[in-house]
Amino acid sequence: MFPAFLTVSPAKKEKPEKPKQEKLATLYKNARNAVKNLRDQDAARKALLDALARPELQNKQKAKIYYSAALLEESVNAIENQKAYLKQPYDTAKFFNKLCDMYGQLRLCDSVDVLPDAKGKCHPSYRNRTHSLRMKHLRNMLSGGKFFLAKKNYAAAYPFFDNYCELSPDSSATLWATVSAFLTDNYAGTVKHADAAISYTDPTTAAILQEYKVRSYGALGNDTAWLASLKDGVIKYPRHDWFFVQLSDWCNRQRRFDVERKLADRLIGQVGNKPIYHYAKSKSYLSEEKYDSCIAYADSCIALQQDFADAYYNKGIAYLNMAVVAQESCPKDVNHPDYFDAKQVIQEYYRQARPCMEMVRKLQPDRIDRWGSPLYRIYLNLNLGDEFDEIDRLLNQK
């Protein structure tokens, strides 16, 4: 054992001192000085926003912090504005972006300003001030959106138009907000402004905006809104074929063939005899395995548009399916009295299918996935050696 006086006690670990928090009054004073002197705004704003993490803060204090941060953003904008007034070089993007940042702080201010206190009562005290500050710079918000729109920076343009539309919803800015949002895959922003933009613009542009709206609901996975807005598009913009094509495909997937054909007939009455309506009816009959009707409407489609590849495809597939059905009922015994007649019927179906699929190949030479296998079956069953060898070679090259 060592003598007690030689025993070394373990060193006590000193707790690191917590950095001293500045009083909120000091932070507000620094912010006011930064605004007054037009300097050190970023540091003053950061110190204020960092203070939001303090657990003892009440909603009114948070609202004051956000409002003070908004004033600091405004003062940075004032610096660039002063440079422009004095015809000195200035940062146009910074000039506008600081206003957009200011609007963001004002929105946060409003969001906490309206929260109830401990007694469940609301006493908003910044509403008038935030509104006045927004209105003061509203025209520049619109100019900022146009500035970034001209540069095709749609992601940067959208917040400006979005902010502007909150205070001026019945304006061309709703159109620019919708387009900017859609072109940057901001689908929530698209549907937010689409209806207002549609009511503002001409019917041709409105149809395109309605399409953006439908596509956005689809991307957001809102099937109910997607279908409702799609039906709305068909009713309001019957000449914009995109809506009919999408709704027709939906009906086909749902196997609501009668609805699909009634829709086509209604649009024929409204718009006229467009090939797409006859094609849709042909497709619905093909899906329903009513091959004669499929062929009839494919023919009426082709009569209206001779290069409609999908109509030729429907017609060719209908004949090939009829050949399969006939093959299944064909007598297997060559001595059966109906054997050769049945074989002739099958061969005729393949002969009828041939020009249809060859036309698909001619119109869509790169779509071997569509016409390759059907032509392989046709040439095989018609004993067309050279043609069969060519298709066999092409399919093996895939």
Tab-separated table of C-alpha atoms in Angstrom:
chain	number	residue	atom	x	y	z
A	1	MET	CA	0.000	0.000	0.000
A	2	PHE	CA	1.213	3.515	-0.833
A	3	PRO	CA	1.173	6.106	1.953
A	4	ALA	CA	-1.935	8.261	1.858
A	5	PHE	CA	0.046	11.388	1.063
A	6	LEU	CA	1.432	9.728	-2.108
A	7	THR	CA	-1.983	8.721	-3.431
A	8	VAL	CA	-2.997	10.782	-6.496
A	9	SER	CA	-6.675	11.661	-6.703
A	10	PRO	CA	-8.226	11.460	-10.202
A	11	ALA	CA	-8.534	14.852	-11.844
A	12	LYS	CA	-12.002	16.260	-11.870
A	13	LYS	CA	-13.392	16.890	-15.330
A	14	GLU	CA	-14.468	20.450	-15.688
A	15	LYS	CA	-17.815	20.925	-17.405
A	16	PRO	CA	-17.522	23.074	-20.521
A	17	GLU	CA	-19.167	26.384	-19.974
A	18	LYS	CA	-22.265	26.985	-22.082
A	19	PRO	CA	-21.953	29.975	-24.329
A	20	LYS	CA	-23.793	32.859	-22.774
A	21	GLN	CA	-27.063	33.621	-24.501
A	22	GLU	CA	-27.592	37.168	-25.511
A	23	LYS	CA	-30.795	38.702	-24.337
A	24	LEU	CA	-33.532	39.043	-26.914
A	25	ALA	CA	-33.533	42.779	-26.295
A	26	THR	CA	-29.880	42.880	-27.392
A	27	LEU	CA	-30.641	40.844	-30.517
A	28	TYR	CA	-33.487	43.199	-31.445
A	29	LYS	CA	-31.244	46.215	-30.832
A	30	ASN	CA	-28.559	44.724	-33.106
A	31	ALA	CA	-31.197	44.100	-35.763
A	32	ARG	CA	-32.446	47.685	-35.577
A	33	ASN	CA	-28.902	49.005	-35.881
A	34	ALA	CA	-28.248	46.742	-38.877
A	35	VAL	CA	-31.350	48.071	-40.614
A	36	LYS	CA	-30.492	51.667	-39.750
A	37	ASN	CA	-26.844	51.442	-40.824
A	38	LEU	CA	-27.461	49.067	-43.772
A	39	ARG	CA	-24.754	46.649	-42.684
A	40	ASP	CA	-24.277	43.385	-40.764
A	41	GLN	CA	-27.834	42.299	-41.612
A	42	ASP	CA	-26.934	38.655	-42.248
A	43	ALA	CA	-25.272	38.258	-38.839
A	44	ALA	CA	-28.140	39.983	-37.048
A	45	ARG	CA	-30.708	37.840	-38.850
A	46	LYS	CA	-28.833	34.598	-38.109
A	47	ALA	CA	-28.582	35.465	-34.413
A	48	LEU	CA	-32.312	36.140	-34.257
A	49	LEU	CA	-33.316	32.986	-36.085
A	50	ASP	CA	-30.957	30.886	-33.950
A	51	ALA	CA	-32.815	32.184	-30.911
A	52	LEU	CA	-35.966	30.431	-32.114
A	53	ALA	CA	-34.569	27.210	-30.623
A	54	ARG	CA	-34.903	28.571	-27.100
A	55	PRO	CA	-37.604	26.486	-25.405
A	56	GLU	CA	-38.962	29.323	-23.299
A	57	LEU	CA	-40.029	31.414	-26.285
A	58	GLN	CA	-43.722	32.106	-26.667
A	59	ASN	CA	-45.499	32.456	-29.998
A	60	LYS	CA	-45.579	36.255	-29.779
A	61	GLN	CA	-41.817	36.334	-29.349
A	62	LYS	CA	-41.363	34.021	-32.318
A	63	ALA	CA	-43.602	36.237	-34.436
A	64	LYS	CA	-41.498	39.257	-33.491
A	65	ILE	CA	-38.307	37.409	-34.465
A	66	TYR	CA	-39.707	36.514	-37.891
A	67	TYR	CA	-40.932	40.062	-38.460
A	68	SER	CA	-37.544	41.483	-37.464
A	69	ALA	CA	-35.856	39.018	-39.829
A	70	ALA	CA	-38.154	40.232	-42.608
A	71	LEU	CA	-37.063	43.834	-41.982
A	72	LEU	CA	-33.428	42.745	-42.205
A	73	GLU	CA	-34.099	41.091	-45.561
A	74	GLU	CA	-35.783	44.276	-46.732
A	75	SER	CA	-32.776	46.340	-45.740
A	76	VAL	CA	-30.432	44.184	-47.859
A	77	ASN	CA	-32.791	44.803	-50.758
A	78	ALA	CA	-32.551	48.527	-49.979
A	79	ILE	CA	-28.778	48.410	-50.438
A	80	GLU	CA	-29.080	46.991	-53.955
A	81	ASN	CA	-31.907	49.430	-54.686
A	82	GLN	CA	-29.714	52.319	-53.622
A	83	LYS	CA	-26.931	51.144	-55.925
A	84	ALA	CA	-29.388	50.998	-58.824
A	85	TYR	CA	-30.648	54.520	-58.025
A	86	LEU	CA	-27.080	55.831	-58.011
A	87	LYS	CA	-26.418	53.961	-61.272
A	88	GLN	CA	-23.776	51.803	-59.611
A	89	PRO	CA	-23.291	48.094	-60.416
A	90	TYR	CA	-25.795	46.030	-58.443
A	91	ASP	CA	-26.911	42.403	-58.151
A	92	THR	CA	-30.361	42.177	-59.749
A	93	ALA	CA	-30.942	38.592	-58.613
A	94	LYS	CA	-29.992	39.509	-55.047
A	95	PHE	CA	-32.263	42.547	-55.198
A	96	PHE	CA	-35.263	40.370	-56.016
A	97	ASN	CA	-34.324	37.307	-53.958
A	98	LYS	CA	-34.092	39.310	-50.761
A	99	LEU	CA	-37.674	40.440	-51.265
A	100	CYS	CA	-38.726	36.844	-51.782
A	101	ASP	CA	-36.895	35.885	-48.586
A	102	MET	CA	-38.668	38.748	-46.827
A	103	TYR	CA	-42.042	37.372	-47.935
A	104	GLY	CA	-41.005	33.976	-46.556
A	105	GLN	CA	-40.250	35.469	-43.142
A	106	LEU	CA	-43.554	37.353	-43.181
A	107	ARG	CA	-45.417	34.129	-43.914
A	108	LEU	CA	-43.722	32.468	-40.937
A	109	CYS	CA	-44.560	35.484	-38.804
A	110	ASP	CA	-48.237	35.207	-39.702
A	111	SER	CA	-48.255	31.449	-39.105
A	112	VAL	CA	-47.212	31.786	-35.442
A	113	ASP	CA	-48.957	35.111	-34.848
A	114	VAL	CA	-52.368	33.480	-35.220
A	115	LEU	CA	-51.652	30.557	-32.888
A	116	PRO	CA	-53.694	30.532	-29.661
A	117	ASP	CA	-52.119	31.411	-26.351
A	118	ALA	CA	-52.141	29.253	-23.216
A	119	LYS	CA	-55.784	30.152	-22.669
A	120	GLY	CA	-56.714	29.129	-26.221
A	121	LYS	CA	-57.282	32.681	-27.429
A	122	CYS	CA	-55.828	34.274	-30.567
A	123	HIS	CA	-54.547	37.829	-30.536
A	124	PRO	CA	-52.756	38.439	-33.855
A	125	SER	CA	-50.760	41.639	-33.609
A	126	TYR	CA	-48.620	41.575	-36.770
A	127	ARG	CA	-51.299	41.017	-39.413
A	128	ASN	CA	-51.578	44.651	-40.506
A	129	ARG	CA	-47.826	45.195	-40.465
A	130	THR	CA	-47.035	42.099	-42.519
A	131	HIS	CA	-49.756	42.968	-45.016
A	132	SER	CA	-48.471	46.539	-45.406
A	133	LEU	CA	-44.917	45.335	-45.928
A	134	ARG	CA	-46.037	42.878	-48.580
A	135	MET	CA	-48.082	45.489	-50.416
A	136	LYS	CA	-45.170	47.916	-50.329
A	137	HIS	CA	-43.095	45.552	-52.458
A	138	LEU	CA	-45.841	43.796	-54.415
A	139	ARG	CA	-44.932	45.340	-57.766
A	140	ASN	CA	-41.308	44.285	-57.378
A	141	MET	CA	-42.447	40.734	-56.602
A	142	LEU	CA	-44.111	40.612	-59.993
A	143	SER	CA	-41.007	42.122	-61.622
A	144	GLY	CA	-38.828	39.528	-59.901
A	145	GLY	CA	-40.928	36.709	-61.308
A	146	LYS	CA	-40.703	38.177	-64.798
A	147	PHE	CA	-36.931	38.626	-64.403
A	148	PHE	CA	-36.359	34.939	-63.699
A	149	LEU	CA	-39.016	33.889	-66.211
A	150	ALA	CA	-37.098	35.715	-68.960
A	151	LYS	CA	-34.027	33.721	-67.981
A	152	LYS	CA	-36.119	30.510	-68.116
A	153	ASN	CA	-35.275	29.905	-64.475
A	154	TYR	CA	-38.767	28.658	-63.701
A	155	ALA	CA	-37.926	27.289	-60.264
A	156	ALA	CA	-36.707	30.723	-59.162
A	157	ALA	CA	-39.630	32.499	-60.845
A	158	TYR	CA	-42.380	30.470	-59.167
A	159	PRO	CA	-42.059	31.806	-55.564
A	160	PHE	CA	-42.376	35.377	-56.816
A	161	PHE	CA	-45.566	34.660	-58.740
A	162	ASP	CA	-46.880	32.522	-55.882
A	163	ASN	CA	-46.383	35.366	-53.420
A	164	TYR	CA	-47.864	37.899	-55.808
A	165	CYS	CA	-50.971	35.796	-56.440
A	166	GLU	CA	-51.770	35.607	-52.737
A	167	LEU	CA	-52.477	39.347	-52.775
A	168	SER	CA	-53.579	39.680	-56.397
A	169	PRO	CA	-55.213	36.387	-57.430
A	170	ASP	CA	-57.057	37.693	-60.504
A	171	SER	CA	-54.089	38.493	-62.701
A	172	SER	CA	-51.818	37.126	-65.405
A	173	ALA	CA	-49.431	36.084	-62.640
A	174	THR	CA	-51.633	33.034	-62.031
A	175	LEU	CA	-50.806	31.859	-65.546
A	176	TRP	CA	-47.074	32.352	-65.021
A	177	ALA	CA	-47.250	30.687	-61.623
A	178	THR	CA	-48.992	27.626	-63.093
A	179	VAL	CA	-46.563	27.273	-66.000
A	180	SER	CA	-43.467	27.863	-63.836
A	181	ALA	CA	-44.653	25.256	-61.356
A	182	PHE	CA	-45.492	22.626	-63.971
A	183	LEU	CA	-42.193	23.044	-65.846
A	184	THR	CA	-40.290	22.329	-62.628
A	185	ASP	CA	-42.409	19.324	-61.560
A	186	ASN	CA	-43.952	21.409	-58.787
A	187	TYR	CA	-47.301	19.679	-59.120
A	188	ALA	CA	-48.789	21.034	-55.898
A	189	GLY	CA	-47.999	24.548	-57.106
A	190	THR	CA	-49.550	23.757	-60.475
A	191	VAL	CA	-52.925	22.716	-59.078
A	192	LYS	CA	-52.810	25.597	-56.568
A	193	HIS	CA	-52.980	28.228	-59.319
A	194	ALA	CA	-54.404	26.358	-62.329
A	195	ASP	CA	-58.088	27.180	-61.802
A	196	ALA	CA	-57.438	30.903	-61.384
A	197	ALA	CA	-55.191	30.893	-64.448
A	198	ILE	CA	-57.814	29.041	-66.510
A	199	SER	CA	-60.473	31.621	-65.663
A	200	TYR	CA	-58.104	34.413	-66.658
A	201	THR	CA	-56.897	33.212	-70.053
A	202	ASP	CA	-58.274	32.331	-73.525
A	203	PRO	CA	-59.883	28.910	-74.298
A	204	THR	CA	-56.873	27.533	-76.222
A	205	THR	CA	-54.435	28.283	-73.417
A	206	ALA	CA	-57.007	27.198	-70.832
A	207	ALA	CA	-57.135	23.727	-72.414
A	208	ILE	CA	-53.371	23.391	-72.028
A	209	LEU	CA	-53.542	24.546	-68.402
A	210	GLN	CA	-56.319	22.020	-67.746
A	211	GLU	CA	-54.023	19.344	-69.167
A	212	TYR	CA	-51.269	20.504	-66.798
A	213	LYS	CA	-53.767	20.217	-63.963
A	214	VAL	CA	-54.755	16.648	-64.907
A	215	ARG	CA	-51.131	15.584	-65.291
A	216	SER	CA	-50.282	17.132	-61.923
A	217	TYR	CA	-53.050	15.285	-60.103
A	218	GLY	CA	-51.774	12.099	-61.735
A	219	ALA	CA	-48.222	12.790	-60.552
A	220	LEU	CA	-49.516	13.528	-57.048
A	221	GLY	CA	-51.377	10.212	-57.000
A	222	ASN	CA	-54.760	11.861	-56.439
A	223	ASP	CA	-56.838	9.496	-58.586
A	224	THR	CA	-60.193	11.037	-57.684
A	225	ALA	CA	-59.119	14.565	-58.630
A	226	TRP	CA	-57.314	13.222	-61.710
A	227	LEU	CA	-60.469	11.564	-63.057
A	228	ALA	CA	-62.720	14.515	-62.168
A	229	SER	CA	-60.423	17.059	-63.837
A	230	LEU	CA	-60.014	14.755	-66.848
A	231	LYS	CA	-63.787	14.496	-67.324
A	232	ASP	CA	-64.012	18.259	-66.873
A	233	GLY	CA	-61.433	18.669	-69.627
A	234	VAL	CA	-63.414	16.499	-72.057
A	235	ILE	CA	-66.589	18.491	-71.385
A	236	LYS	CA	-65.065	21.977	-71.541
A	237	TYR	CA	-62.429	21.434	-74.224
A	238	PRO	CA	-63.759	18.735	-76.586
A	239	ARG	CA	-61.402	19.825	-79.370
A	240	HIS	CA	-58.338	19.190	-77.222
A	241	ASP	CA	-57.926	15.495	-78.085
A	242	TRP	CA	-55.578	14.723	-75.200
A	243	PHE	CA	-58.475	14.596	-72.721
A	244	PHE	CA	-60.485	12.180	-74.854
A	245	VAL	CA	-57.501	9.896	-75.431
A	246	GLN	CA	-56.744	9.680	-71.701
A	247	LEU	CA	-60.363	9.127	-70.689
A	248	SER	CA	-60.843	6.566	-73.454
A	249	ASP	CA	-57.797	4.641	-72.237
A	250	TRP	CA	-59.139	4.760	-68.676
A	251	CYS	CA	-62.504	3.395	-69.814
A	252	ASN	CA	-60.708	0.627	-71.695
A	253	ARG	CA	-58.638	-0.326	-68.646
A	254	GLN	CA	-61.789	-0.389	-66.546
A	255	ARG	CA	-63.506	-2.449	-69.272
A	256	ARG	CA	-66.254	0.152	-69.523
A	257	PHE	CA	-66.499	-0.239	-73.270
A	258	ASP	CA	-70.034	1.097	-73.659
A	259	VAL	CA	-69.013	4.294	-71.821
A	260	GLU	CA	-65.983	4.639	-74.090
A	261	ARG	CA	-68.063	4.304	-77.248
A	262	LYS	CA	-70.802	6.653	-75.996
A	263	LEU	CA	-68.116	9.219	-75.248
A	264	ALA	CA	-66.784	8.891	-78.786
A	265	ASP	CA	-70.272	9.215	-80.277
A	266	ARG	CA	-71.005	12.310	-78.210
A	267	LEU	CA	-67.805	13.994	-79.382
A	268	ILE	CA	-68.538	13.056	-82.995
A	269	GLY	CA	-71.787	14.986	-82.562
A	270	GLN	CA	-69.998	17.938	-80.955
A	271	VAL	CA	-66.749	18.185	-82.881
A	272	GLY	CA	-67.249	16.134	-86.026
A	273	ASN	CA	-66.015	12.932	-87.595
A	274	LYS	CA	-62.433	12.840	-86.305
A	275	PRO	CA	-60.383	9.665	-86.901
A	276	ILE	CA	-59.445	9.384	-83.222
A	277	TYR	CA	-63.077	8.727	-82.246
A	278	HIS	CA	-63.446	5.878	-84.756
A	279	TYR	CA	-60.126	4.438	-83.619
A	280	ALA	CA	-61.289	4.473	-79.988
A	281	LYS	CA	-64.413	2.529	-80.901
A	282	SER	CA	-62.312	0.064	-82.878
A	283	LYS	CA	-60.002	-0.403	-79.872
A	284	SER	CA	-62.928	-0.947	-77.502
A	285	TYR	CA	-64.454	-3.613	-79.749
A	286	LEU	CA	-61.064	-5.324	-80.056
A	287	SER	CA	-60.746	-5.423	-76.255
A	288	GLU	CA	-64.262	-6.830	-76.076
A	289	GLU	CA	-63.339	-9.486	-78.693
A	290	LYS	CA	-65.996	-8.221	-81.111
A	291	TYR	CA	-63.735	-8.477	-84.118
A	292	ASP	CA	-66.140	-7.640	-86.940
A	293	SER	CA	-67.072	-4.333	-85.286
A	294	CYS	CA	-63.405	-3.650	-84.550
A	295	ILE	CA	-62.563	-4.059	-88.248
A	296	ALA	CA	-65.510	-1.904	-89.335
A	297	TYR	CA	-64.440	1.053	-87.166
A	298	ALA	CA	-60.777	0.584	-88.079
A	299	ASP	CA	-61.865	0.911	-91.728
A	300	SER	CA	-63.886	4.078	-91.002
A	301	CYS	CA	-60.878	5.520	-89.193
A	302	ILE	CA	-58.566	4.719	-92.113
A	303	ALA	CA	-61.061	6.257	-94.535
A	304	LEU	CA	-60.649	9.527	-92.641
A	305	GLN	CA	-56.875	9.232	-92.185
A	306	GLN	CA	-55.009	6.800	-94.412
A	307	ASP	CA	-51.788	6.807	-92.367
A	308	PHE	CA	-53.389	5.974	-88.988
A	309	ALA	CA	-51.024	3.162	-87.974
A	310	ASP	CA	-52.931	2.125	-84.854
A	311	ALA	CA	-56.105	1.540	-86.871
A	312	TYR	CA	-54.234	-0.810	-89.228
A	313	TYR	CA	-52.797	-2.544	-86.172
A	314	ASN	CA	-56.240	-3.069	-84.615
A	315	LYS	CA	-57.558	-4.457	-87.885
A	316	GLY	CA	-54.605	-6.809	-88.318
A	317	ILE	CA	-54.813	-8.115	-84.755
A	318	ALA	CA	-58.555	-8.663	-85.153
A	319	TYR	CA	-57.965	-10.867	-88.211
A	320	LEU	CA	-55.178	-12.766	-86.423
A	321	ASN	CA	-57.433	-13.400	-83.416
A	322	MET	CA	-60.199	-14.569	-85.745
A	323	ALA	CA	-57.702	-17.002	-87.276
A	324	VAL	CA	-56.909	-18.375	-83.799
A	325	VAL	CA	-60.606	-18.803	-82.985
A	326	ALA	CA	-61.190	-20.544	-86.321
A	327	GLN	CA	-58.164	-22.783	-85.743
A	328	GLU	CA	-59.570	-23.911	-82.396
A	329	SER	CA	-62.847	-25.023	-84.017
A	330	CYS	CA	-61.224	-26.553	-87.096
A	331	PRO	CA	-61.595	-30.340	-87.413
A	332	LYS	CA	-58.352	-32.149	-86.619
A	333	ASP	CA	-59.065	-35.071	-88.965
A	334	VAL	CA	-58.064	-34.347	-92.580
A	335	ASN	CA	-60.766	-36.728	-93.682
A	336	HIS	CA	-63.498	-34.673	-92.059
A	337	PRO	CA	-65.786	-33.203	-94.766
A	338	ASP	CA	-65.363	-29.652	-93.387
A	339	TYR	CA	-61.579	-29.791	-92.896
A	340	PHE	CA	-60.445	-28.100	-96.115
A	341	ASP	CA	-63.181	-25.447	-96.004
A	342	ALA	CA	-62.186	-24.587	-92.439
A	343	LYS	CA	-58.529	-24.365	-93.449
A	344	GLN	CA	-59.439	-22.003	-96.278
A	345	VAL	CA	-61.244	-19.716	-93.810
A	346	ILE	CA	-58.175	-19.647	-91.554
A	347	GLN	CA	-55.869	-18.901	-94.481
A	348	GLU	CA	-58.169	-16.086	-95.587
A	349	TYR	CA	-57.929	-14.466	-92.168
A	350	TYR	CA	-54.119	-14.537	-92.420
A	351	ARG	CA	-54.297	-13.106	-95.941
A	352	GLN	CA	-56.531	-10.278	-94.670
A	353	ALA	CA	-54.177	-9.586	-91.752
A	354	ARG	CA	-51.089	-9.404	-93.971
A	355	PRO	CA	-51.617	-5.989	-95.661
A	356	CYS	CA	-52.645	-4.456	-92.335
A	357	MET	CA	-49.469	-5.493	-90.535
A	358	GLU	CA	-47.294	-4.678	-93.514
A	359	MET	CA	-48.799	-1.174	-93.470
A	360	VAL	CA	-47.980	-0.872	-89.744
A	361	ARG	CA	-44.398	-1.816	-90.616
A	362	LYS	CA	-44.306	0.776	-93.374
A	363	LEU	CA	-45.684	3.545	-91.161
A	364	GLN	CA	-43.667	2.562	-88.077
A	365	PRO	CA	-40.486	0.898	-89.359
A	366	ASP	CA	-38.731	1.207	-85.980
A	367	ARG	CA	-41.562	-0.525	-84.074
A	368	ILE	CA	-40.578	-4.123	-84.730
A	369	ASP	CA	-42.055	-4.908	-81.306
A	370	ARG	CA	-45.484	-4.217	-82.842
A	371	TRP	CA	-45.331	-5.815	-86.278
A	372	GLY	CA	-42.485	-8.351	-85.956
A	373	SER	CA	-44.270	-11.243	-84.236
A	374	PRO	CA	-47.591	-10.777	-86.093
A	375	LEU	CA	-45.834	-10.831	-89.482
A	376	TYR	CA	-43.842	-13.888	-88.363
A	377	ARG	CA	-47.144	-15.736	-87.733
A	378	ILE	CA	-48.691	-14.491	-90.971
A	379	TYR	CA	-45.760	-15.472	-93.212
A	380	LEU	CA	-45.418	-18.844	-91.450
A	381	ASN	CA	-49.066	-19.756	-91.944
A	382	LEU	CA	-49.146	-18.488	-95.535
A	383	ASN	CA	-45.952	-20.419	-96.377
A	384	LEU	CA	-44.158	-17.279	-97.602
A	385	GLY	CA	-40.580	-18.510	-97.331
A	386	ASP	CA	-38.564	-15.416	-98.285
A	387	GLU	CA	-40.685	-13.063	-96.211
A	388	PHE	CA	-40.608	-15.471	-93.271
A	389	ASP	CA	-36.812	-15.774	-93.404
A	390	GLU	CA	-36.404	-11.994	-93.373
A	391	ILE	CA	-38.682	-11.538	-90.355
A	392	ASP	CA	-37.047	-14.451	-88.551
A	393	ARG	CA	-33.655	-12.800	-89.085
A	394	LEU	CA	-34.881	-9.408	-87.878
A	395	LEU	CA	-36.425	-10.891	-84.745
A	396	ASN	CA	-33.237	-12.770	-83.912
A	397	GLN	CA	-31.264	-9.513	-84.202
A	398	LYS	CA	-33.306	-7.838	-81.458
